Coordinates of C-alpha atoms in Angstrom, one line a residue:
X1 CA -124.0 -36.9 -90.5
X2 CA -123.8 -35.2 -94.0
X3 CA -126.8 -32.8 -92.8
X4 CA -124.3 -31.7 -89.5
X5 CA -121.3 -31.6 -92.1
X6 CA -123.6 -29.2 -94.1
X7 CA -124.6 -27.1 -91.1
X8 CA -120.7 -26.9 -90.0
X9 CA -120.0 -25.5 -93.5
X10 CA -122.8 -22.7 -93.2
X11 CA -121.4 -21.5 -89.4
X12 CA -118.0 -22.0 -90.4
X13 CA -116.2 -18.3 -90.8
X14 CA -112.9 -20.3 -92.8
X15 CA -115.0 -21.7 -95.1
X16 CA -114.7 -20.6 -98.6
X17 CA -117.0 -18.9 -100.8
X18 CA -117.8 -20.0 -104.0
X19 CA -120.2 -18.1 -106.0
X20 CA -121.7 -19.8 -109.0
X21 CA -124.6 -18.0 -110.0
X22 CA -123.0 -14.9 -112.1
X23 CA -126.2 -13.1 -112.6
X24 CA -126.6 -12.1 -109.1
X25 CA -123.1 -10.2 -109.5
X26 CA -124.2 -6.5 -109.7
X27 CA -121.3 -4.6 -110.5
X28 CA -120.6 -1.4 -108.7
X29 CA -121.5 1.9 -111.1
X30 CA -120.1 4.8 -108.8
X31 CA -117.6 5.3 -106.2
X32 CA -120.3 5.0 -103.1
X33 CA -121.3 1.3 -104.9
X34 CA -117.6 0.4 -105.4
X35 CA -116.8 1.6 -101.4
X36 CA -119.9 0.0 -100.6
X37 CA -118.1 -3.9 -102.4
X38 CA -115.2 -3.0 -100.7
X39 CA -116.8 -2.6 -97.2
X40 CA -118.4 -6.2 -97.7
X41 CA -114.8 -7.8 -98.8
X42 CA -113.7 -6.1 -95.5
X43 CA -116.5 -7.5 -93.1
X44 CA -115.6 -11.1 -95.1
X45 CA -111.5 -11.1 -94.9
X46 CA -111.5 -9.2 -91.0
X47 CA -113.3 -12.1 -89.7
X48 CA -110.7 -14.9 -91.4
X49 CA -112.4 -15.5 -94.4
X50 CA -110.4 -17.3 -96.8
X51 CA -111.6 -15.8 -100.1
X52 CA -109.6 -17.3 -103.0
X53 CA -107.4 -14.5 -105.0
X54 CA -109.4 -15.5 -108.2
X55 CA -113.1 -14.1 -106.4
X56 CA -111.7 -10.4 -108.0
X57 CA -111.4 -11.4 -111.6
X58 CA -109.9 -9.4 -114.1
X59 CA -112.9 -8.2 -115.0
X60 CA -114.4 -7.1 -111.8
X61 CA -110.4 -5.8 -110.9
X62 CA -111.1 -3.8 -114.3
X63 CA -114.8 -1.7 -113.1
X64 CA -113.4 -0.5 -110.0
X65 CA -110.2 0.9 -112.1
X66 CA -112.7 2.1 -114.4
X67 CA -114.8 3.6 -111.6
X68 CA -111.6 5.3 -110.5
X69 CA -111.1 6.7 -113.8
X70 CA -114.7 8.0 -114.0
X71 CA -114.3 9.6 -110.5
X72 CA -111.3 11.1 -110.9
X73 CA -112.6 12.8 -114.1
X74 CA -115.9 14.2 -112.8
X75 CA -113.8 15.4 -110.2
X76 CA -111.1 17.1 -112.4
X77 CA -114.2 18.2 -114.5
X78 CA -116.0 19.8 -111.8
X79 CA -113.2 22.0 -110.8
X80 CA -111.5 22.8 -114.2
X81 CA -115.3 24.4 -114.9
X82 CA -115.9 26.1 -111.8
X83 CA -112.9 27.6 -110.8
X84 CA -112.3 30.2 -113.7
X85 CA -115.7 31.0 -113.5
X86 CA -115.0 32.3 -109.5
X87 CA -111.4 33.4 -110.1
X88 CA -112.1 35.1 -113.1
X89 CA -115.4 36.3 -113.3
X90 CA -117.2 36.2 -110.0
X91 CA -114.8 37.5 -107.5
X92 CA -112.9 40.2 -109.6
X93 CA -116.3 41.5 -111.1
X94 CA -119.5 40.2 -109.2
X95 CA -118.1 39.6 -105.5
X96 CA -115.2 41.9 -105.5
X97 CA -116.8 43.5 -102.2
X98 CA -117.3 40.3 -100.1
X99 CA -115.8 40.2 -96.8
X100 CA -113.3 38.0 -96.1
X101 CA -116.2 34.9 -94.4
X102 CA -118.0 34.8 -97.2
X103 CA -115.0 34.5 -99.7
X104 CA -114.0 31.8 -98.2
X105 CA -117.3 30.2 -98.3
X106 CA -118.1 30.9 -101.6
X107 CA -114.4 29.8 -102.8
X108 CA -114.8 26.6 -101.3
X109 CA -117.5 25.9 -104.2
X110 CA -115.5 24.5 -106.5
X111 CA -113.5 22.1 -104.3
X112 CA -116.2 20.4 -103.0
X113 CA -116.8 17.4 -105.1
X114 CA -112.8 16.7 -105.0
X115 CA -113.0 16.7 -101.2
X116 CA -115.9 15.0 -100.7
X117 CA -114.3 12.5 -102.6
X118 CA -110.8 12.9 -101.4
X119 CA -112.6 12.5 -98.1
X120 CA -114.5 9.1 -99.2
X121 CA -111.6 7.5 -100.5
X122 CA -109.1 8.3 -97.7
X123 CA -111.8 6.8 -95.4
X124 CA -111.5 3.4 -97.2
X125 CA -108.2 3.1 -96.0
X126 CA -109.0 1.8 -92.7
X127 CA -110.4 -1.2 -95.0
X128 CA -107.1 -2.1 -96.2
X129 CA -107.0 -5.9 -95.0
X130 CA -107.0 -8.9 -96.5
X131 CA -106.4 -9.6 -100.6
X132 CA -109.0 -9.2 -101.9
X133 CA -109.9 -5.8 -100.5
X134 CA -106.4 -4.4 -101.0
X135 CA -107.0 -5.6 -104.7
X136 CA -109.8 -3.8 -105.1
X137 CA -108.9 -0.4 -103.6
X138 CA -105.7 -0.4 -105.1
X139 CA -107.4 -0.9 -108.5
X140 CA -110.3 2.2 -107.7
X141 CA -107.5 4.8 -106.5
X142 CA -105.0 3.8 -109.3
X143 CA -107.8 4.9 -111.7
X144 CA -108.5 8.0 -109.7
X145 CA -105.0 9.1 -109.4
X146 CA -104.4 8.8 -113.0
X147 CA -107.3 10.5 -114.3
X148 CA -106.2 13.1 -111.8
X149 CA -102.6 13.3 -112.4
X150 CA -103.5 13.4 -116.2
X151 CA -106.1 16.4 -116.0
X152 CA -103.5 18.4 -113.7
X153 CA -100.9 18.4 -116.3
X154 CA -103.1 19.3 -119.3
X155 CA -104.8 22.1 -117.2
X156 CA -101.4 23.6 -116.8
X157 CA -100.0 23.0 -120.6
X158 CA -103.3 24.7 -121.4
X159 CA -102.7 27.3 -119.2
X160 CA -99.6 28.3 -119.9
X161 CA -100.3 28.1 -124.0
X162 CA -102.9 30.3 -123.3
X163 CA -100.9 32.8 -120.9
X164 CA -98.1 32.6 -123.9
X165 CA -99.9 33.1 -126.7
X166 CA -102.3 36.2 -125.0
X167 CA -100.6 39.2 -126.6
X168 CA -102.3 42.6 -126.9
X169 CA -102.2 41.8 -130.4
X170 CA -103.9 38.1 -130.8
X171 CA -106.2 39.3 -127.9
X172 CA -107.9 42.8 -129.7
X173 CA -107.8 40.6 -132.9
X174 CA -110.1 37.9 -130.7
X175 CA -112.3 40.4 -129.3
X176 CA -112.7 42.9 -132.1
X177 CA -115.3 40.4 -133.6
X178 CA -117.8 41.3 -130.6
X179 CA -118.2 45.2 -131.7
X180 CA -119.2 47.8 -128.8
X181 CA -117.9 45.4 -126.5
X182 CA -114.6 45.0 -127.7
X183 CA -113.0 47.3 -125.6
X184 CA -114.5 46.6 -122.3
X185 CA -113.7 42.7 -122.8
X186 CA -110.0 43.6 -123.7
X187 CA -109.2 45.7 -120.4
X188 CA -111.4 43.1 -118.4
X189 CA -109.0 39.7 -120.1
X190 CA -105.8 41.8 -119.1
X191 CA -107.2 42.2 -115.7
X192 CA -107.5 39.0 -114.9
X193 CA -104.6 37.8 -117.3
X194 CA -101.9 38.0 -114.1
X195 CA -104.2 35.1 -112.5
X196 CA -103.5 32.7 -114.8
X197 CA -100.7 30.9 -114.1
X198 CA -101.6 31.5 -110.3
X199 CA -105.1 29.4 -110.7
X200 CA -103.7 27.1 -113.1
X201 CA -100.6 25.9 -110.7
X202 CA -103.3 25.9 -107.7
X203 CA -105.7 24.2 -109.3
X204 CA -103.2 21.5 -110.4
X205 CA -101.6 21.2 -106.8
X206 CA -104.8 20.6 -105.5
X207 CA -105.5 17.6 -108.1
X208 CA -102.2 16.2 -107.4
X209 CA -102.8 16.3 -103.3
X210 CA -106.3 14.8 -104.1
X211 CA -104.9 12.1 -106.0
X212 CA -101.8 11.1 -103.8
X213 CA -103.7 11.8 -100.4
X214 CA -105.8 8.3 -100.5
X215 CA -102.4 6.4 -101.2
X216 CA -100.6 8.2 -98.6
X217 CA -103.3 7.3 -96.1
X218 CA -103.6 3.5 -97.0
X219 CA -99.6 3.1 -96.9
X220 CA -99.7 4.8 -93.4
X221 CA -102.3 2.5 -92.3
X222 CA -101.1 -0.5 -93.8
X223 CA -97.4 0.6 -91.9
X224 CA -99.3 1.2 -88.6
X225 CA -101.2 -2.3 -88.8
X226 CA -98.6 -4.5 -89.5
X227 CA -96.4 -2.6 -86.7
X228 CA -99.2 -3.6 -84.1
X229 CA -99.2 -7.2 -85.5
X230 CA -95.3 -7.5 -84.9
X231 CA -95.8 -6.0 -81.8
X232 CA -98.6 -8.4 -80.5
X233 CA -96.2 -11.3 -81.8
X234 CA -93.2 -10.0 -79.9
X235 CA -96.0 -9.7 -76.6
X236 CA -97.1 -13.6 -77.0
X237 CA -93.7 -14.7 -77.8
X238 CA -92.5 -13.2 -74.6

């Protein structure tokens, strides 16, 4: 009888998990690992599961805020260093003569990594079920979205400080120290001078959108779920 009772336990999809052996706990080191958790809490809590609140400790709550946080500022990164490179060097000086395909394609450059992961974390919405896995990905977008936010609004104090403070003045002072070449990289700054604020307020939009566009997704889902739940209810009640 206690070897049936055992074998019960083992086929039994309500029957808790309780995990005991904490070195085989790998925790998650990027955002594909931490989508990756968050996928198995799903499969778990979908089919009834009943995972105690606790199973996401503090700790493990913590890494997938601190993935978050790491993603959102390779991200922010990745496009604070690319994008003056196109805006300002490539396209007004290298790629002035492109046509209008292959500016497109080549200005898409610097967005990729913040919509691949835009992408990747809007798609983990659908996963939104159960505590556990709400827990989870509302601890790896928090961290996202505030590394995000964060790096918008310093790339636009910092653009704006430097549109301020870029008088003819403190600029031929600046570039007077490179000799022959002081001239041409004077007319060349005030060329591209009237695209600052322009790319900084883009460049932030697009970090904000990137960071709220996950959120907006999972509360539309979450919305749409639990209007089909009351929905079935009302069927079955009728």
């Amino acid at each position: 009888m206690g070897k049936d009772w055992e074998n019960k336990g083992q086929s039994d999809t309500n029957a808790q998990i309780i995990t005991t052996d904490n070195g085989r706990i790998y925790k998650p080191s990027n955002l594909l690992n931490a989508i990756s958790e968050i996928q198995q809490f799903y499969v778990i809590e979908s089919k009834g599961q009943n995972i105690p609140a606790e199973f996401l400790t503090l700790d493990r709550t913590l890494d997938f805020f601190k993935i978050g946080i790491k993603s959102g500022f390779h991200e922010g990164f990745a496009l604070i260093l690319l994008f003056p490179v196109f805006h300002f060097y490539l396209f007004p000086f290298v790629f002035h003569k492109l046509d209008t395909f292959s500016h497109l394609m080549f200005g898409s450059i610097p967005y990729l990594v913040l919509l691949i992961n835009t992408a990747m974390c809007t798609y983990i919405s659908r996963y939104y079920v159960g505590n556990i896995t709400r827990k989870a990905i509302n601890s790896l977008l928090l961290g996202r979205a505030m590394s995000l936010l964060l790096k918008a609004f310093l790339l636009y104090v910092i653009y704006l400080i430097l549109y301020r403070l870029s008088t003819p003045e403190n600029i031929w002072k600046l570039v007077i120290h490179f000799g022959s070449m002081a001239e041409k990289i004077y007319y060349g700054f005030f060329e591209i001078k009237p695209h600052l604020m322009p790319v900084a307020v883009k460049s932030s939009i697009l970090m904000v959108i990137a960071a709220i566009c996950p959120y907006g997704s999972v509360y539309l889902l979450d919305l749409w779920h639990r209007y089909r739940i009351k929905r079935n209810a009302k069927i079955i009640s009728a």
